[in-house]
GROMACS .gro file of C-alpha atoms in nm:
model
  451
    1MET     CA    1   4.091  -4.287  -4.717
    2LEU     CA    2   3.912  -4.522  -4.477
    3LEU     CA    3   4.126  -4.808  -4.579
    4ASP     CA    4   4.433  -4.617  -4.470
    5TYR     CA    5   4.314  -4.590  -4.116
    6PHE     CA    6   4.225  -4.948  -4.116
    7GLN     CA    7   4.565  -5.080  -4.240
    8ASN     CA    8   4.754  -4.861  -3.989
    9LEU     CA    9   4.588  -5.041  -3.701
   10GLU     CA   10   4.835  -5.255  -3.495
   11ASN     CA   11   4.632  -5.575  -3.544
   12SER     CA   12   4.271  -5.566  -3.664
   13HIS     CA   13   3.944  -5.397  -3.626
   14GLN     CA   14   3.666  -5.568  -3.439
   15ILE     CA   15   3.296  -5.536  -3.486
   16ILE     CA   16   3.012  -5.751  -3.334
   17THR     CA   17   2.745  -5.882  -3.573
   18ASP     CA   18   2.402  -6.019  -3.514
   19SER     CA   19   2.538  -6.371  -3.509
   20GLY     CA   20   2.818  -6.290  -3.243
   21VAL     CA   21   3.166  -6.164  -3.240
   22LYS     CA   22   3.305  -6.078  -3.568
   23ILE     CA   23   3.657  -5.952  -3.606
   24ILE     CA   24   3.737  -5.767  -3.933
   25THR     CA   25   4.105  -5.863  -3.989
   26LYS     CA   26   4.314  -5.794  -4.285
   27LEU     CA   27   4.278  -6.143  -4.378
   28ASP     CA   28   3.904  -6.123  -4.366
   29LEU     CA   29   3.923  -5.838  -4.618
   30LEU     CA   30   4.141  -6.035  -4.836
   31LYS     CA   31   3.877  -6.310  -4.828
   32LEU     CA   32   3.574  -6.071  -4.865
   33VAL     CA   33   3.399  -6.009  -5.175
   34SER     CA   34   3.618  -5.937  -5.460
   35ILE     CA   35   3.648  -5.649  -5.612
   36LYS     CA   36   3.994  -5.661  -5.737
   37GLN     CA   37   3.913  -5.722  -6.112
   38TYR     CA   38   3.537  -5.643  -6.072
   39LEU     CA   39   3.607  -5.303  -5.908
   40LEU     CA   40   3.859  -5.216  -6.176
   41SER     CA   41   3.638  -5.310  -6.472
   42ASN     CA   42   3.287  -5.226  -6.349
   43LEU     CA   43   3.283  -5.001  -6.044
   44LYS     CA   44   3.596  -4.799  -6.053
   45GLY     CA   45   3.526  -4.429  -6.115
   46HIS     CA   46   3.158  -4.494  -6.120
   47SER     CA   47   2.875  -4.351  -5.915
   48VAL     CA   48   2.752  -4.639  -5.701
   49GLY     CA   49   2.466  -4.668  -5.450
   50VAL     CA   50   2.470  -4.912  -5.155
   51CYS     CA   51   2.161  -5.031  -4.971
   52TYR     CA   52   2.192  -5.296  -4.715
   53LYS     CA   53   2.020  -5.444  -4.427
   54ASN     CA   54   2.321  -5.644  -4.336
   55GLN     CA   55   2.511  -5.373  -4.133
   56ALA     CA   56   2.831  -5.583  -4.073
   57LEU     CA   57   2.868  -5.638  -4.465
   58LEU     CA   58   2.804  -5.274  -4.525
   59ALA     CA   59   3.070  -5.177  -4.280
   60GLN     CA   60   3.323  -5.384  -4.472
   61LEU     CA   61   3.199  -5.269  -4.809
   62LEU     CA   62   3.259  -4.904  -4.722
   63ILE     CA   63   3.624  -4.981  -4.650
   64LEU     CA   64   3.658  -5.127  -4.992
   65LEU     CA   65   3.468  -4.873  -5.203
   66ASP     CA   66   3.614  -4.559  -5.055
   67GLY     CA   67   3.890  -4.441  -5.288
   68ASN     CA   68   3.767  -4.645  -5.574
   69VAL     CA   69   3.434  -4.524  -5.678
   70LYS     CA   70   3.368  -4.161  -5.797
   71ASP     CA   71   3.042  -4.127  -5.572
   72LEU     CA   72   2.931  -4.344  -5.289
   73LEU     CA   73   2.551  -4.300  -5.229
   74LEU     CA   74   2.452  -4.438  -4.885
   75LEU     CA   75   2.082  -4.551  -4.877
   76SER     CA   76   1.917  -4.690  -4.564
   77SER     CA   77   1.758  -5.024  -4.585
   78ASP     CA   78   1.397  -4.891  -4.564
   79THR     CA   79   1.442  -4.654  -4.844
   80SER     CA   80   1.146  -4.692  -5.094
   81LEU     CA   81   1.200  -4.795  -5.442
   82SER     CA   82   1.079  -4.453  -5.556
   83LEU     CA   83   1.330  -4.286  -5.359
   84ILE     CA   84   1.605  -4.504  -5.465
   85ASN     CA   85   1.517  -4.424  -5.824
   86ASN     CA   86   1.493  -4.053  -5.741
   87HIS     CA   87   1.843  -4.050  -5.562
   88MET     CA   88   2.015  -4.279  -5.818
   89ASN     CA   89   1.886  -4.073  -6.114
   90LEU     CA   90   1.967  -3.738  -5.946
   91LEU     CA   91   2.334  -3.858  -5.899
   92GLY     CA   92   2.354  -4.022  -6.238
   93ALA     CA   93   2.427  -4.369  -6.087
   94THR     CA   94   2.320  -4.685  -6.244
   95ILE     CA   95   2.503  -4.932  -6.021
   96LEU     CA   96   2.332  -5.049  -5.692
   97LEU     CA   97   2.512  -5.283  -5.453
   98THR     CA   98   2.226  -5.430  -5.233
   99ASP     CA   99   2.094  -5.735  -5.044
  100LYS     CA  100   1.730  -5.612  -5.135
  101LYS     CA  101   1.530  -5.759  -5.404
  102ILE     CA  102   1.518  -5.475  -5.673
  103ASN     CA  103   1.309  -5.502  -5.972
  104SER     CA  104   1.362  -5.191  -6.174
  105PRO     CA  105   1.443  -5.135  -6.536
  106ASP     CA  106   1.621  -4.804  -6.446
  107LEU     CA  107   1.878  -4.965  -6.219
  108LYS     CA  108   2.158  -5.210  -6.268
  109SER     CA  109   2.142  -5.395  -5.942
  110PHE     CA  110   2.433  -5.611  -5.821
  111ASP     CA  111   2.428  -5.859  -5.541
  112PHE     CA  112   2.741  -5.809  -5.344
  113PHE     CA  113   2.733  -6.163  -5.217
  114SER     CA  114   2.773  -6.287  -5.567
  115LEU     CA  115   3.128  -6.134  -5.621
  116GLN     CA  116   3.442  -6.334  -5.614
  117THR     CA  117   3.719  -6.340  -5.351
  118ILE     CA  118   3.975  -6.082  -5.322
  119THR     CA  119   4.338  -6.186  -5.371
  120ASP     CA  120   4.516  -5.871  -5.311
  121LEU     CA  121   4.369  -5.594  -5.124
  122SER     CA  122   4.643  -5.361  -5.214
  123ALA     CA  123   4.567  -5.389  -5.584
  124ILE     CA  124   4.236  -5.208  -5.549
  125ARG     CA  125   4.389  -4.914  -5.357
  126ASP     CA  126   4.383  -4.585  -5.519
  127THR     CA  127   4.441  -4.217  -5.429
  128ASN     CA  128   4.121  -4.098  -5.598
  129SER     CA  129   3.900  -3.910  -5.351
  130THR     CA  130   3.536  -4.055  -5.330
  131ASN     CA  131   3.233  -3.837  -5.272
  132TRP     CA  132   3.018  -3.963  -4.995
  133ILE     CA  133   2.657  -3.890  -5.084
  134ILE     CA  134   2.422  -3.886  -4.786
  135PRO     CA  135   2.050  -3.821  -4.804
  136THR     CA  136   1.906  -3.582  -4.541
  137SER     CA  137   1.658  -3.728  -4.279
  138GLY     CA  138   1.356  -3.612  -4.451
  139THR     CA  139   1.162  -3.558  -4.137
  140THR     CA  140   0.993  -3.255  -4.280
  141GLY     CA  141   1.014  -3.309  -4.638
  142ILE     CA  142   1.165  -3.493  -4.932
  143PRO     CA  143   1.529  -3.584  -4.851
  144LYS     CA  144   1.794  -3.395  -5.043
  145LEU     CA  145   2.147  -3.533  -5.135
  146VAL     CA  146   2.446  -3.395  -4.959
  147LYS     CA  147   2.804  -3.454  -5.089
  148HIS     CA  148   3.096  -3.497  -4.833
  149SER     CA  149   3.445  -3.587  -4.872
  150PHE     CA  150   3.618  -3.837  -4.628
  151SER     CA  151   3.819  -3.555  -4.476
  152ASN     CA  152   3.499  -3.361  -4.415
  153LEU     CA  153   3.350  -3.657  -4.241
  154THR     CA  154   3.634  -3.723  -4.022
  155LYS     CA  155   3.762  -3.373  -3.946
  156ALA     CA  156   3.606  -3.367  -3.592
  157LEU     CA  157   3.677  -3.725  -3.487
  158LYS     CA  158   3.921  -3.820  -3.222
  159ILE     CA  159   4.214  -4.020  -3.354
  160ASP     CA  160   4.369  -4.170  -3.048
  161GLN     CA  161   4.398  -4.546  -3.078
  162THR     CA  162   4.559  -4.579  -2.727
  163LYS     CA  163   4.245  -4.450  -2.554
  164GLY     CA  164   4.004  -4.582  -2.828
  165LYS     CA  165   4.089  -4.941  -2.728
  166ALA     CA  166   3.899  -4.891  -2.396
  167TYR     CA  167   3.564  -4.821  -2.591
  168HIS     CA  168   3.300  -5.060  -2.717
  169TRP     CA  169   3.084  -4.843  -2.937
  170SER     CA  170   2.735  -4.893  -3.070
  171CYS     CA  171   2.455  -4.693  -3.175
  172PHE     CA  172   2.072  -4.689  -3.260
  173TYR     CA  173   2.121  -4.577  -3.611
  174GLU     CA  174   2.181  -4.756  -3.947
  175ILE     CA  175   2.534  -4.687  -4.045
  176SER     CA  176   2.412  -4.559  -4.381
  177ARG     CA  177   2.269  -4.257  -4.187
  178PHE     CA  178   2.494  -3.964  -4.105
  179ALA     CA  179   2.482  -4.028  -3.735
  180GLY     CA  180   2.546  -4.391  -3.761
  181LEU     CA  181   2.825  -4.341  -4.022
  182GLN     CA  182   2.998  -4.100  -3.757
  183VAL     CA  183   2.986  -4.373  -3.489
  184LEU     CA  184   3.130  -4.625  -3.728
  185LEU     CA  185   3.405  -4.385  -3.851
  186GLN     CA  186   3.488  -4.295  -3.499
  187SER     CA  187   3.520  -4.658  -3.407
  188PHE     CA  188   3.739  -4.717  -3.691
  189VAL     CA  189   3.985  -4.426  -3.673
  190ALA     CA  190   4.022  -4.469  -3.299
  191GLY     CA  191   4.070  -4.845  -3.297
  192SER     CA  192   3.756  -4.915  -3.085
  193LEU     CA  193   3.540  -5.221  -3.100
  194PHE     CA  194   3.222  -5.161  -3.292
  195ILE     CA  195   2.899  -5.345  -3.221
  196VAL     CA  196   2.687  -5.343  -3.526
  197PRO     CA  197   2.343  -5.210  -3.462
  198ALA     CA  198   2.078  -5.482  -3.437
  199LEU     CA  199   1.782  -5.262  -3.532
  200HIS     CA  200   1.548  -5.547  -3.615
  201LEU     CA  201   1.525  -5.634  -3.248
  202THR     CA  202   1.305  -5.492  -2.988
  203ILE     CA  203   1.454  -5.204  -2.770
  204GLU     CA  204   1.470  -5.465  -2.470
  205LYS     CA  205   1.659  -5.723  -2.684
  206GLN     CA  206   1.895  -5.469  -2.821
  207ILE     CA  207   1.980  -5.357  -2.475
  208ASP     CA  208   2.025  -5.715  -2.354
  209ARG     CA  209   2.265  -5.771  -2.655
  210LEU     CA  210   2.463  -5.455  -2.564
  211ILE     CA  211   2.489  -5.552  -2.203
  212GLN     CA  212   2.623  -5.903  -2.296
  213LEU     CA  213   2.873  -5.751  -2.536
  214ASN     CA  214   3.005  -5.499  -2.285
  215CYS     CA  215   2.892  -5.193  -2.474
  216ASN     CA  216   3.025  -4.884  -2.273
  217ALA     CA  217   2.984  -4.604  -2.547
  218LEU     CA  218   2.628  -4.557  -2.695
  219SER     CA  219   2.481  -4.298  -2.934
  220ALA     CA  220   2.110  -4.230  -3.002
  221THR     CA  221   1.869  -3.946  -3.054
  222PRO     CA  222   1.697  -3.805  -2.755
  223THR     CA  223   1.373  -3.977  -2.844
  224MET     CA  224   1.554  -4.316  -2.846
  225TRP     CA  225   1.720  -4.241  -2.513
  226ARG     CA  226   1.379  -4.192  -2.367
  227LYS     CA  227   1.275  -4.521  -2.497
  228ILE     CA  228   1.588  -4.680  -2.356
  229LEU     CA  229   1.546  -4.520  -2.010
  230MET     CA  230   1.195  -4.661  -2.003
  231SER     CA  231   1.328  -5.022  -2.051
  232PRO     CA  232   1.374  -5.207  -1.732
  233ASN     CA  233   1.699  -5.368  -1.827
  234ALA     CA  234   1.860  -5.038  -1.925
  235GLU     CA  235   2.010  -5.012  -1.575
  236GLY     CA  236   2.232  -5.304  -1.670
  237LEU     CA  237   2.432  -5.087  -1.926
  238GLU     CA  238   2.769  -4.975  -1.778
  239LEU     CA  239   2.832  -4.681  -2.001
  240LYS     CA  240   3.155  -4.455  -2.008
  241GLN     CA  241   3.016  -4.227  -2.301
  242ILE     CA  242   2.670  -4.123  -2.391
  243THR     CA  243   2.609  -3.912  -2.703
  244LEU     CA  244   2.289  -3.759  -2.813
  245GLY     CA  245   2.220  -3.586  -3.158
  246GLY     CA  246   1.970  -3.538  -3.425
  247GLU     CA  247   1.706  -3.371  -3.201
  248ILE     CA  248   1.697  -3.108  -2.924
  249ALA     CA  249   1.849  -3.255  -2.602
  250ASP     CA  250   1.631  -3.074  -2.348
  251GLN     CA  251   1.731  -3.048  -1.986
  252THR     CA  252   1.494  -3.341  -1.882
  253ILE     CA  253   1.658  -3.603  -2.086
  254LEU     CA  254   2.015  -3.475  -2.000
  255THR     CA  255   1.920  -3.493  -1.627
  256ALA     CA  256   1.760  -3.829  -1.658
  257LEU     CA  257   2.079  -3.973  -1.822
  258ASP     CA  258   2.301  -3.826  -1.560
  259ARG     CA  259   2.110  -3.976  -1.287
  260SER     CA  260   2.087  -4.308  -1.447
  261TYR     CA  261   2.457  -4.333  -1.552
  262PRO     CA  262   2.646  -4.113  -1.312
  263PRO     CA  263   3.000  -4.228  -1.436
  264ALA     CA  264   2.911  -4.157  -1.796
  265ARG     CA  265   3.052  -3.859  -2.007
  266ILE     CA  266   2.736  -3.710  -2.165
  267VAL     CA  267   2.778  -3.521  -2.486
  268HIS     CA  268   2.517  -3.364  -2.703
  269ILE     CA  269   2.655  -3.340  -3.047
  270TYR     CA  270   2.536  -3.071  -3.279
  271ALA     CA  271   2.556  -3.216  -3.636
  272SER     CA  272   2.359  -3.244  -3.960
  273THR     CA  273   2.391  -3.415  -4.286
  274GLU     CA  274   2.444  -3.070  -4.448
  275ALA     CA  275   2.683  -2.915  -4.197
  276GLY     CA  276   2.867  -3.224  -4.071
  277VAL     CA  277   2.974  -3.239  -3.720
  278GLY     CA  278   2.953  -2.881  -3.582
  279PHE     CA  279   3.023  -2.874  -3.216
  280SER     CA  280   2.967  -3.069  -2.892
  281VAL     CA  281   2.831  -2.964  -2.551
  282LYS     CA  282   2.963  -3.148  -2.250
  283ASP     CA  283   2.846  -2.972  -1.951
  284LYS     CA  284   2.519  -3.162  -1.930
  285LYS     CA  285   2.312  -2.850  -1.994
  286GLU     CA  286   2.058  -2.785  -2.268
  287GLY     CA  287   2.167  -2.542  -2.551
  288PHE     CA  288   2.517  -2.420  -2.572
  289PRO     CA  289   2.727  -2.143  -2.411
  290VAL     CA  290   2.717  -1.795  -2.563
  291SER     CA  291   3.108  -1.829  -2.583
  292PHE     CA  292   3.063  -2.065  -2.872
  293VAL     CA  293   2.945  -1.777  -3.075
  294GLU     CA  294   3.150  -1.481  -2.920
  295ASP     CA  295   3.485  -1.651  -2.867
  296PRO     CA  296   3.692  -1.594  -3.169
  297ASP     CA  297   3.925  -1.894  -3.073
  298GLN     CA  298   3.656  -2.142  -3.121
  299LYS     CA  299   3.759  -2.393  -3.378
  300ILE     CA  300   3.395  -2.391  -3.515
  301LYS     CA  301   3.262  -2.062  -3.619
  302LEU     CA  302   2.905  -1.974  -3.532
  303LYS     CA  303   2.686  -1.681  -3.572
  304VAL     CA  304   2.317  -1.602  -3.501
  305ILE     CA  305   2.098  -1.384  -3.718
  306ASP     CA  306   1.739  -1.324  -3.630
  307ASN     CA  307   1.751  -1.634  -3.399
  308MET     CA  308   1.882  -1.842  -3.693
  309LEU     CA  309   2.201  -2.050  -3.621
  310TYR     CA  310   2.468  -2.035  -3.892
  311ILE     CA  311   2.780  -2.247  -3.885
  312LYS     CA  312   3.103  -2.179  -4.065
  313SER     CA  313   3.181  -2.424  -4.327
  314HIS     CA  314   3.507  -2.594  -4.357
  315LYS     CA  315   3.697  -2.517  -4.671
  316ASP     CA  316   3.617  -2.879  -4.785
  317HIS     CA  317   3.246  -2.815  -4.720
  318SER     CA  318   2.959  -3.024  -4.826
  319VAL     CA  319   2.717  -2.934  -5.100
  320TYR     CA  320   2.370  -3.027  -5.226
  321ILE     CA  321   2.345  -3.244  -5.525
  322LYS     CA  322   2.159  -3.070  -5.803
  323SER     CA  323   1.944  -2.861  -5.579
  324PRO     CA  324   1.831  -2.495  -5.643
  325HIS     CA  325   1.883  -2.433  -5.260
  326ALA     CA  326   2.207  -2.280  -5.170
  327LEU     CA  327   2.382  -2.470  -4.890
  328VAL     CA  328   2.680  -2.244  -4.829
  329SER     CA  329   2.668  -1.865  -4.842
  330ASP     CA  330   2.938  -1.642  -4.988
  331ASP     CA  331   3.105  -1.600  -4.657
  332SER     CA  332   3.112  -1.986  -4.611
  333PHE     CA  333   2.846  -1.996  -4.343
  334ILE     CA  334   2.575  -2.266  -4.375
  335LYS     CA  335   2.214  -2.168  -4.268
  336THR     CA  336   2.131  -2.468  -4.032
  337GLY     CA  337   1.760  -2.427  -4.029
  338ASP     CA  338   1.769  -2.433  -3.647
  339LEU     CA  339   1.633  -2.151  -3.435
  340VAL     CA  340   1.785  -2.053  -3.108
  341GLU     CA  341   1.715  -1.800  -2.838
  342LEU     CA  342   1.971  -1.625  -2.606
  343ARG     CA  343   1.879  -1.690  -2.239
  344GLY     CA  344   2.132  -1.560  -1.996
  345ASP     CA  345   2.471  -1.696  -2.099
  346ARG     CA  346   2.327  -1.976  -2.317
  347TYR     CA  347   2.160  -2.021  -2.648
  348ILE     CA  348   1.870  -2.249  -2.629
  349PHE     CA  349   1.739  -2.437  -2.930
  350LEU     CA  350   1.377  -2.354  -3.021
  351GLY     CA  351   1.330  -2.597  -3.321
  352ARG     CA  352   1.345  -2.605  -3.694
  353ASP     CA  353   1.219  -2.311  -3.886
  354SER     CA  354   1.055  -2.542  -4.121
  355GLY     CA  355   0.849  -2.690  -3.819
  356ILE     CA  356   0.695  -2.357  -3.702
  357ILE     CA  357   0.317  -2.373  -3.645
  358ASN     CA  358   0.122  -2.057  -3.715
  359VAL     CA  359  -0.149  -1.982  -3.473
  360GLY     CA  360  -0.348  -1.673  -3.560
  361GLY     CA  361  -0.024  -1.520  -3.701
  362ASN     CA  362   0.178  -1.617  -3.396
  363LYS     CA  363   0.481  -1.838  -3.460
  364VAL     CA  364   0.491  -2.149  -3.234
  365HIS     CA  365   0.776  -2.387  -3.193
  366PRO     CA  366   0.630  -2.740  -3.132
  367GLU     CA  367   0.956  -2.840  -2.912
  368GLU     CA  368   0.873  -2.554  -2.667
  369ILE     CA  369   0.528  -2.714  -2.595
  370GLU     CA  370   0.669  -3.057  -2.600
  371LYS     CA  371   0.923  -2.961  -2.326
  372GLU     CA  372   0.652  -2.850  -2.099
  373ILE     CA  373   0.439  -3.162  -2.151
  374LEU     CA  374   0.734  -3.393  -2.100
  375ALA     CA  375   0.794  -3.223  -1.751
  376VAL     CA  376   0.446  -3.374  -1.645
  377ASP     CA  377   0.509  -3.685  -1.428
  378GLY     CA  378   0.349  -3.986  -1.629
  379VAL     CA  379   0.433  -3.858  -1.981
  380LYS     CA  380   0.664  -4.088  -2.166
  381PHE     CA  381   0.653  -3.922  -2.510
  382THR     CA  382   0.473  -3.635  -2.684
  383LYS     CA  383   0.450  -3.487  -3.032
  384VAL     CA  384   0.303  -3.144  -3.097
  385VAL     CA  385   0.169  -3.062  -3.439
  386GLY     CA  386  -0.039  -2.782  -3.606
  387LYS     CA  387  -0.404  -2.877  -3.695
  388LYS     CA  388  -0.571  -2.678  -3.965
  389ASN     CA  389  -0.828  -2.427  -3.842
  390PRO     CA  390  -1.050  -2.210  -4.060
  391ILE     CA  391  -1.031  -1.909  -3.813
  392LEU     CA  392  -0.673  -1.925  -3.673
  393GLY     CA  393  -0.496  -2.104  -3.953
  394GLU     CA  394  -0.370  -2.363  -3.715
  395ILE     CA  395  -0.436  -2.469  -3.359
  396ILE     CA  396  -0.205  -2.683  -3.137
  397GLU     CA  397  -0.269  -3.066  -3.110
  398ALA     CA  398  -0.062  -3.276  -2.878
  399PHE     CA  399  -0.036  -3.654  -2.894
  400ILE     CA  400   0.083  -3.808  -2.576
  401VAL     CA  401   0.216  -4.161  -2.465
  402LEU     CA  402   0.182  -4.243  -2.091
  403ASP     CA  403   0.456  -4.438  -1.913
  404ARG     CA  404   0.217  -4.601  -1.689
  405ALA     CA  405  -0.160  -4.710  -1.672
  406ILE     CA  406  -0.372  -4.394  -1.579
  407ASP     CA  407  -0.743  -4.448  -1.550
  408ASP     CA  408  -0.857  -4.082  -1.544
  409HIS     CA  409  -0.753  -3.954  -1.878
  410ASP     CA  410  -0.956  -3.646  -1.866
  411GLY     CA  411  -0.805  -3.554  -1.530
  412PHE     CA  412  -0.455  -3.611  -1.666
  413LYS     CA  413  -0.530  -3.393  -1.969
  414LYS     CA  414  -0.625  -3.101  -1.744
  415LEU     CA  415  -0.316  -3.152  -1.543
  416ILE     CA  416  -0.103  -3.120  -1.877
  417GLN     CA  417  -0.298  -2.811  -1.967
  418ARG     CA  418  -0.244  -2.652  -1.619
  419GLN     CA  419   0.127  -2.716  -1.668
  420CYS     CA  420   0.130  -2.540  -2.023
  421ARG     CA  421  -0.082  -2.246  -1.897
  422LYS     CA  422   0.152  -2.191  -1.617
  423ASN     CA  423   0.468  -2.154  -1.850
  424LEU     CA  424   0.329  -2.066  -2.182
  425VAL     CA  425   0.129  -1.787  -2.339
  426SER     CA  426  -0.234  -1.873  -2.424
  427TYR     CA  427  -0.186  -1.939  -2.787
  428LYS     CA  428   0.075  -2.204  -2.720
  429VAL     CA  429  -0.145  -2.409  -2.501
  430PRO     CA  430  -0.262  -2.718  -2.677
  431ALA     CA  431  -0.634  -2.706  -2.790
  432ILE     CA  432  -0.646  -3.073  -2.842
  433LEU     CA  433  -0.490  -3.345  -2.637
  434ARG     CA  434  -0.479  -3.699  -2.752
  435ILE     CA  435  -0.363  -4.000  -2.553
  436VAL     CA  436  -0.211  -4.270  -2.783
  437ASN     CA  437  -0.043  -4.613  -2.745
  438GLU     CA  438   0.277  -4.542  -2.940
  439MET     CA  439   0.464  -4.253  -3.090
  440PRO     CA  440   0.610  -4.319  -3.453
  441VAL     CA  441   0.971  -4.258  -3.500
  442ASN     CA  442   1.165  -4.276  -3.834
  443SER     CA  443   1.443  -4.516  -3.903
  444VAL     CA  444   1.695  -4.251  -3.767
  445GLY     CA  445   1.522  -4.268  -3.424
  446LYS     CA  446   1.386  -3.918  -3.454
  447MET     CA  447   1.026  -3.797  -3.401
  448GLN     CA  448   0.837  -3.826  -3.725
  449ARG     CA  449   0.705  -3.464  -3.770
  450ASN     CA  450   0.516  -3.519  -4.088
  451ASP     CA  451   0.246  -3.776  -4.108
   0.00000   0.00000   0.00000
């Protein structure tokens, strides 16, 4: 249980909130919202949803609910009412703890702030196992609900509180998301200070805040890292640890981070809501070594069939909630949905199978084209999509954000096309190039693939 790790700390656990330093001590937990009698009579053994903008409160709430409720459904603060209803009904949950104003006859909404004070934290402890229910990111479709156990969520975390004290962690995710939850749990089990994400601030102000609070370990998607590196104040970050996840970490972003933060340990974590944390790559190279697949001594078992990556499920594996789609095969391997290609002694990520563009019968991975466009000096972000075409089915359309003012847009587009023609077959070269002011990302910090 999460509470067990917390109570075993020598002193207390520290987080930093939007309003300043906040140390979660055992006394704070005793003074938090009470749950003692309320939990026992109303929440204990129930399926409960949590949806909070207040990330500091959510972090404390998770400590209290784990081990007491049957199912704990984590909902990001921007989840629409329709999706909240969908997820809650799918799970069979009728209790929602939230700081949002919810007006729905289908939900019994409780305001966590209204609960009374705890008098005895030990009274609410239990040995029951809570199912942690986490929606998938939904970048290419309607999110599914995935069930995890606490042991499944923490199996890959490093629990060394001596080393952990040296790290001040933060992230560019809500902690209700799988990636954000992993950073929070890593902080808690290792006794590190956790700086609560202030995602309502601009990128520049978030970075200023992290600098002021001596953040030295930071996690974000490759897309968010590109945004961070484009901020002039990013050089003020003194990072010991950089993690990337959620998207393909290409060589361009890995090299840029290495140059910007030479002392930092850079780790690309392969994880998903479905599979949990799979493996990490620490050599600052894109993809992963072939030994990860061929070496029988690897802790995480992988296999590649028809370019599809499969990962061996832990015995305490995750499952979809009421979904006709099988998550785990008979041999306990999970089909990740990620396509890879063997190049020399490394497997390189190609993209999601659900994101393939069909150009005249040819399969095209948008990430491959994006990689070539990002290699052009002057490109800040890019997104490649398929545009319907009556003859070819789809043609390639690329949206581009510049990192500086360029007067000759037509000339710059030709430069990009030359780069693509040089390294790509003809049907992969974008037929349409559009220069735009901004590139939408979702609340996880990933490129939004569907419009």
